[in-house]
mmCIF file of C-alpha atoms in Angstrom:
data_model
loop_
_atom_site.group_PDB
_atom_site.id
_atom_site.type_symbol
_atom_site.label_atom_id
_atom_site.label_comp_id
_atom_site.label_asym_id
_atom_site.label_seq_id
_atom_site.Cartn_x
_atom_site.Cartn_y
_atom_site.Cartn_z
ATOM 1 C CA MET O 1 -9.551 30.953 -23.283
ATOM 2 C CA ILE O 2 -5.782 30.802 -23.437
ATOM 3 C CA CYS O 3 -4.303 27.665 -25.000
ATOM 4 C CA PHE O 4 -0.866 26.180 -24.564
ATOM 5 C CA GLN O 5 -0.956 23.303 -27.010
ATOM 6 C CA PHE O 6 2.225 21.246 -27.096
ATOM 7 C CA PRO O 7 4.331 24.304 -26.236
ATOM 8 C CA ASP O 8 7.614 22.640 -25.336
ATOM 9 C CA PRO O 9 9.497 20.510 -27.837
ATOM 10 C CA TRP O 10 12.273 20.109 -25.262
ATOM 11 C CA HIS O 11 11.366 17.125 -23.129
ATOM 12 C CA ARG O 12 14.814 16.594 -21.596
ATOM 13 C CA GLN O 13 15.558 17.895 -18.119
ATOM 14 C CA THR O 14 18.591 19.810 -19.400
ATOM 15 C CA HIS O 15 16.267 22.091 -21.364
ATOM 16 C CA ARG O 16 13.952 22.866 -18.445
ATOM 17 C CA ARG O 17 14.898 26.565 -18.464
ATOM 18 C CA ARG O 18 13.505 26.913 -22.015
ATOM 19 C CA ARG O 19 10.025 25.711 -21.142
ATOM 20 C CA ILE O 20 7.149 28.113 -21.549
ATOM 21 C CA ILE O 21 5.019 27.176 -18.548
ATOM 22 C CA GLN O 22 7.044 28.583 -15.649
ATOM 23 C CA PRO O 23 5.896 29.922 -12.263
ATOM 24 C CA GLY O 24 6.435 33.489 -13.519
ATOM 25 C CA LEU O 25 4.029 32.997 -16.422
ATOM 26 C CA VAL O 26 1.430 31.403 -14.145
ATOM 27 C CA ALA O 27 1.743 34.346 -11.742
ATOM 28 C CA ALA O 28 1.353 36.818 -14.627
ATOM 29 C CA LEU O 29 -1.767 35.006 -15.852
ATOM 30 C CA ALA O 30 -3.161 34.907 -12.312
ATOM 31 C CA GLY O 31 -2.779 38.674 -12.076
ATOM 32 C CA THR O 32 -4.087 39.433 -15.563
ATOM 33 C CA LEU O 33 -6.970 37.088 -16.370
ATOM 34 C CA ARG O 34 -10.524 37.868 -15.345
ATOM 35 C CA ALA O 35 -12.528 35.450 -13.215
ATOM 36 C CA GLY O 36 -13.967 32.617 -15.293
ATOM 37 C CA ALA O 37 -11.234 32.728 -17.961
ATOM 38 C CA ARG O 38 -9.915 29.301 -18.853
ATOM 39 C CA VAL O 39 -6.406 28.068 -19.589
ATOM 40 C CA TYR O 40 -6.097 24.914 -21.703
ATOM 41 C CA LEU O 41 -2.899 22.856 -21.544
ATOM 42 C CA ALA O 42 -1.898 19.961 -23.806
ATOM 43 C CA ALA O 43 1.319 17.964 -24.161
ATOM 44 C CA ASP O 44 2.268 14.605 -25.551
ATOM 45 C CA TYR O 45 4.994 13.844 -22.994
ATOM 46 C CA ARG O 46 3.614 12.831 -19.622
ATOM 47 C CA GLU O 47 6.421 14.477 -17.629
ATOM 48 C CA LEU O 48 5.884 17.818 -19.366
ATOM 49 C CA ALA O 49 2.131 17.586 -18.915
ATOM 50 C CA LEU O 50 2.516 16.808 -15.214
ATOM 51 C CA GLU O 51 4.878 19.759 -14.842
ATOM 52 C CA MET O 52 2.500 22.160 -16.614
ATOM 53 C CA ARG O 53 -0.472 20.938 -14.580
ATOM 54 C CA ALA O 54 1.521 21.226 -11.337
ATOM 55 C CA ALA O 55 2.479 24.836 -12.130
ATOM 56 C CA PHE O 56 -1.196 25.858 -12.277
ATOM 57 C CA ALA O 57 -2.248 23.566 -9.429
ATOM 58 C CA ALA O 58 0.381 25.279 -7.251
ATOM 59 C CA ARG O 59 -1.819 28.402 -7.382
ATOM 60 C CA PRO O 60 -5.125 27.199 -5.840
ATOM 61 C CA ASP O 61 -5.839 30.795 -4.840
ATOM 62 C CA ALA O 62 -5.991 31.783 -8.521
ATOM 63 C CA PHE O 63 -6.842 28.668 -10.573
ATOM 64 C CA ARG O 64 -9.059 25.633 -10.149
ATOM 65 C CA PRO O 65 -8.995 22.526 -12.354
ATOM 66 C CA VAL O 66 -11.892 22.075 -14.778
ATOM 67 C CA LEU O 67 -13.135 18.495 -14.763
ATOM 68 C CA GLU O 68 -14.342 16.489 -17.761
ATOM 69 C CA HIS O 69 -17.985 16.419 -16.668
ATOM 70 C CA GLU O 70 -18.011 20.216 -16.406
ATOM 71 C CA LEU O 71 -17.249 20.429 -20.109
ATOM 72 C CA THR O 72 -19.983 18.022 -21.203
ATOM 73 C CA GLU O 73 -22.764 18.266 -18.627
ATOM 74 C CA GLY O 74 -23.191 21.247 -16.332
ATOM 75 C CA GLY O 75 -20.567 23.641 -17.621
ATOM 76 C CA ASN O 76 -20.626 25.171 -21.055
ATOM 77 C CA PRO O 77 -17.097 25.381 -22.478
ATOM 78 C CA ASP O 78 -18.502 27.215 -25.471
ATOM 79 C CA LYS O 79 -20.166 30.121 -23.678
ATOM 80 C CA ASP O 80 -17.948 32.491 -25.659
ATOM 81 C CA ASN O 81 -19.030 30.642 -28.805
ATOM 82 C CA GLY O 82 -22.645 31.682 -28.540
ATOM 83 C CA GLY O 83 -23.499 28.347 -26.930
ATOM 84 C CA ILE O 84 -22.560 26.356 -30.039
ATOM 85 C CA SER O 85 -20.942 23.156 -28.879
ATOM 86 C CA THR O 86 -17.643 22.261 -30.501
ATOM 87 C CA THR O 87 -16.652 19.533 -28.062
ATOM 88 C CA ILE O 88 -15.755 16.264 -29.753
ATOM 89 C CA THR O 89 -16.935 13.194 -27.887
ATOM 90 C CA PRO O 90 -15.216 9.885 -28.588
ATOM 91 C CA THR O 91 -17.391 6.983 -29.666
ATOM 92 C CA THR O 92 -17.035 3.308 -28.900
ATOM 93 C CA ALA O 93 -17.633 2.152 -32.461
ATOM 94 C CA GLY O 94 -14.934 -0.153 -33.769
ATOM 95 C CA TRP O 95 -13.021 1.444 -36.627
ATOM 96 C CA LYS O 96 -9.418 0.901 -37.572
ATOM 97 C CA VAL O 97 -7.109 2.838 -39.827
ATOM 98 C CA PRO O 98 -5.589 0.393 -42.322
ATOM 99 C CA GLY O 99 -1.809 0.110 -41.871
ATOM 100 C CA PHE O 100 -1.023 1.492 -45.333
ATOM 101 C CA LEU O 101 -3.353 4.474 -44.882
ATOM 102 C CA LYS O 102 -1.886 5.174 -41.459
ATOM 103 C CA MET O 103 1.637 5.153 -42.928
ATOM 104 C CA VAL O 104 0.600 7.531 -45.730
ATOM 105 C CA LEU O 105 -1.073 9.893 -43.254
ATOM 106 C CA VAL O 106 2.012 9.959 -41.026
ATOM 107 C CA ILE O 107 4.235 10.757 -44.013
ATOM 108 C CA LEU O 108 1.879 13.496 -45.211
ATOM 109 C CA LEU O 109 1.602 14.999 -41.739
ATOM 110 C CA THR O 110 5.369 14.937 -41.356
ATOM 111 C CA LEU O 111 5.724 16.759 -44.662
ATOM 112 C CA ALA O 112 3.092 19.250 -43.535
ATOM 113 C CA VAL O 113 5.087 20.005 -40.398
ATOM 114 C CA ILE O 114 8.378 20.241 -42.305
ATOM 115 C CA TYR O 115 6.898 22.480 -45.000
ATOM 116 C CA GLU O 116 4.851 24.526 -42.588
ATOM 117 C CA LYS O 117 5.322 27.638 -44.722
ATOM 118 C CA HIS O 118 2.852 26.181 -47.217
ATOM 119 C CA ALA O 119 -0.169 27.104 -45.134
ATOM 120 C CA ILE O 120 -2.745 25.919 -47.672
ATOM 121 C CA PHE O 121 -1.264 22.403 -47.803
ATOM 122 C CA THR O 122 -1.078 22.224 -44.015
ATOM 123 C CA THR O 123 -4.585 23.612 -43.501
ATOM 124 C CA VAL O 124 -6.283 21.385 -46.073
ATOM 125 C CA LEU O 125 -4.411 18.285 -44.945
ATOM 126 C CA GLY O 126 -4.982 19.047 -41.264
ATOM 127 C CA ALA O 127 -8.697 19.663 -41.759
ATOM 128 C CA GLY O 128 -9.136 16.510 -43.843
ATOM 129 C CA VAL O 129 -7.235 14.280 -41.455
ATOM 130 C CA ALA O 130 -8.900 15.837 -38.423
ATOM 131 C CA PHE O 131 -12.324 15.246 -39.935
ATOM 132 C CA ILE O 132 -11.551 11.610 -40.679
ATOM 133 C CA LEU O 133 -9.550 10.667 -37.625
ATOM 134 C CA THR O 134 -10.570 12.680 -34.596
ATOM 135 C CA LYS O 135 -13.616 10.667 -33.602
ATOM 136 C CA LYS O 136 -12.552 7.439 -35.274
ATOM 137 C CA VAL O 137 -9.062 7.032 -33.829
ATOM 138 C CA MET O 138 -10.170 8.199 -30.398
ATOM 139 C CA SER O 139 -12.785 5.454 -30.450
ATOM 140 C CA LEU O 140 -10.019 2.857 -30.430
ATOM 141 C CA ALA O 141 -8.716 4.115 -27.114
ATOM 142 C CA VAL O 142 -12.057 3.922 -25.282
ATOM 143 C CA SER O 143 -13.120 0.664 -23.712
ATOM 144 C CA PRO O 144 -16.437 -0.755 -24.893
ATOM 145 C CA LYS O 145 -19.240 -0.474 -22.342
ATOM 146 C CA GLY O 146 -18.769 -2.766 -19.392
ATOM 147 C CA GLN O 147 -14.997 -3.141 -19.830
ATOM 148 C CA GLN O 148 -12.324 -1.383 -17.827
ATOM 149 C CA GLY O 149 -8.782 -0.424 -18.649
ATOM 150 C CA GLY O 150 -8.936 1.568 -21.900
ATOM 151 C CA ILE O 151 -6.288 4.227 -22.297
ATOM 152 C CA MET O 152 -8.851 7.018 -22.211
ATOM 153 C CA ASP O 153 -10.562 5.521 -19.156
ATOM 154 C CA ARG O 154 -7.228 5.512 -17.328
ATOM 155 C CA MET O 155 -6.515 9.104 -18.430
ATOM 156 C CA HIS O 156 -9.946 10.198 -17.204
ATOM 157 C CA ASN O 157 -9.360 8.517 -13.839
ATOM 158 C CA GLU O 158 -6.047 10.372 -13.478
ATOM 159 C CA GLY O 159 -7.769 13.721 -14.014
ATOM 160 C CA TRP O 160 -6.809 14.337 -17.651
ATOM 161 C CA LEU O 161 -9.349 15.500 -20.210
ATOM 162 C CA THR O 162 -10.052 12.736 -22.707
ATOM 163 C CA THR O 163 -11.214 15.032 -25.496
ATOM 164 C CA ASN O 164 -10.064 18.311 -26.927
ATOM 165 C CA PRO O 165 -12.381 20.929 -25.362
ATOM 166 C CA ILE O 166 -11.767 23.345 -28.223
ATOM 167 C CA GLY O 167 -13.162 20.915 -30.766
ATOM 168 C CA VAL O 168 -10.552 21.692 -33.414
ATOM 169 C CA PRO O 169 -7.373 19.637 -33.110
ATOM 170 C CA SER O 170 -3.975 21.205 -33.603
ATOM 171 C CA GLU O 171 -1.556 19.655 -36.087
ATOM 172 C CA ARG O 172 0.276 18.019 -33.199
ATOM 173 C CA ASP O 173 -3.026 16.573 -31.882
ATOM 174 C CA VAL O 174 -3.618 14.959 -35.254
ATOM 175 C CA VAL O 175 -0.073 13.610 -35.485
ATOM 176 C CA CYS O 176 -0.261 12.181 -31.958
ATOM 177 C CA GLU O 177 -3.560 10.474 -32.581
ATOM 178 C CA THR O 178 -2.376 9.172 -35.962
ATOM 179 C CA VAL O 179 0.728 7.497 -34.555
ATOM 180 C CA GLY O 180 -1.070 6.289 -31.421
ATOM 181 C CA ARG O 181 0.418 8.703 -28.882
ATOM 182 C CA VAL O 182 -2.167 9.949 -26.403
ATOM 183 C CA PRO O 183 -2.128 13.701 -25.713
ATOM 184 C CA TYR O 184 -2.361 14.747 -22.066
ATOM 185 C CA ARG O 185 -4.892 17.567 -21.697
ATOM 186 C CA CYS O 186 -6.106 19.612 -18.761
ATOM 187 C CA MET O 187 -7.875 22.887 -18.194
ATOM 188 C CA PHE O 188 -7.875 25.420 -15.387
ATOM 189 C CA GLU O 189 -10.308 28.224 -14.658
ATOM 190 C CA LYS O 190 -9.387 31.547 -13.074
ATOM 191 C CA ILE O 191 -11.148 32.016 -9.752
#
């Protein structure tokens, strides 16, 4: 699996030429990857995510989109993992991060990103926050059974993956979920 997680910090149109996901890269991956290889894309800006998804969707001869139910039901996203499932499934339990704790976590995560050279601090903080927040914060975005209109329901209906198929969130995943920004995720499989 090849992952492009939040690859482009330049969300303005003037910086389009700097973006990583370009038709040339998609063509190179189409010619290089073996059949069944997966490409995972994630971005926190909708326009960038749509652009990345469109670049791979423009090559239906080489890539097909992987749908959410393929990751959880019939397909095994962890076949290279010895069949051990690492997919995180959001719950519908009600749990809220207290405002003060949320503010402290955002400050700590910001410091972790700024002082990225201190790998131990970043790793320990990222693992701790990911453990606490991944399922819990995602549960806030899912509608309780019988209700429509949750953010994650809408994302699912638009074809985005609602969970991280890798099972281990990146630092940017954690920051996005901490501050309430929903990451746009999709996956393609080489035909």
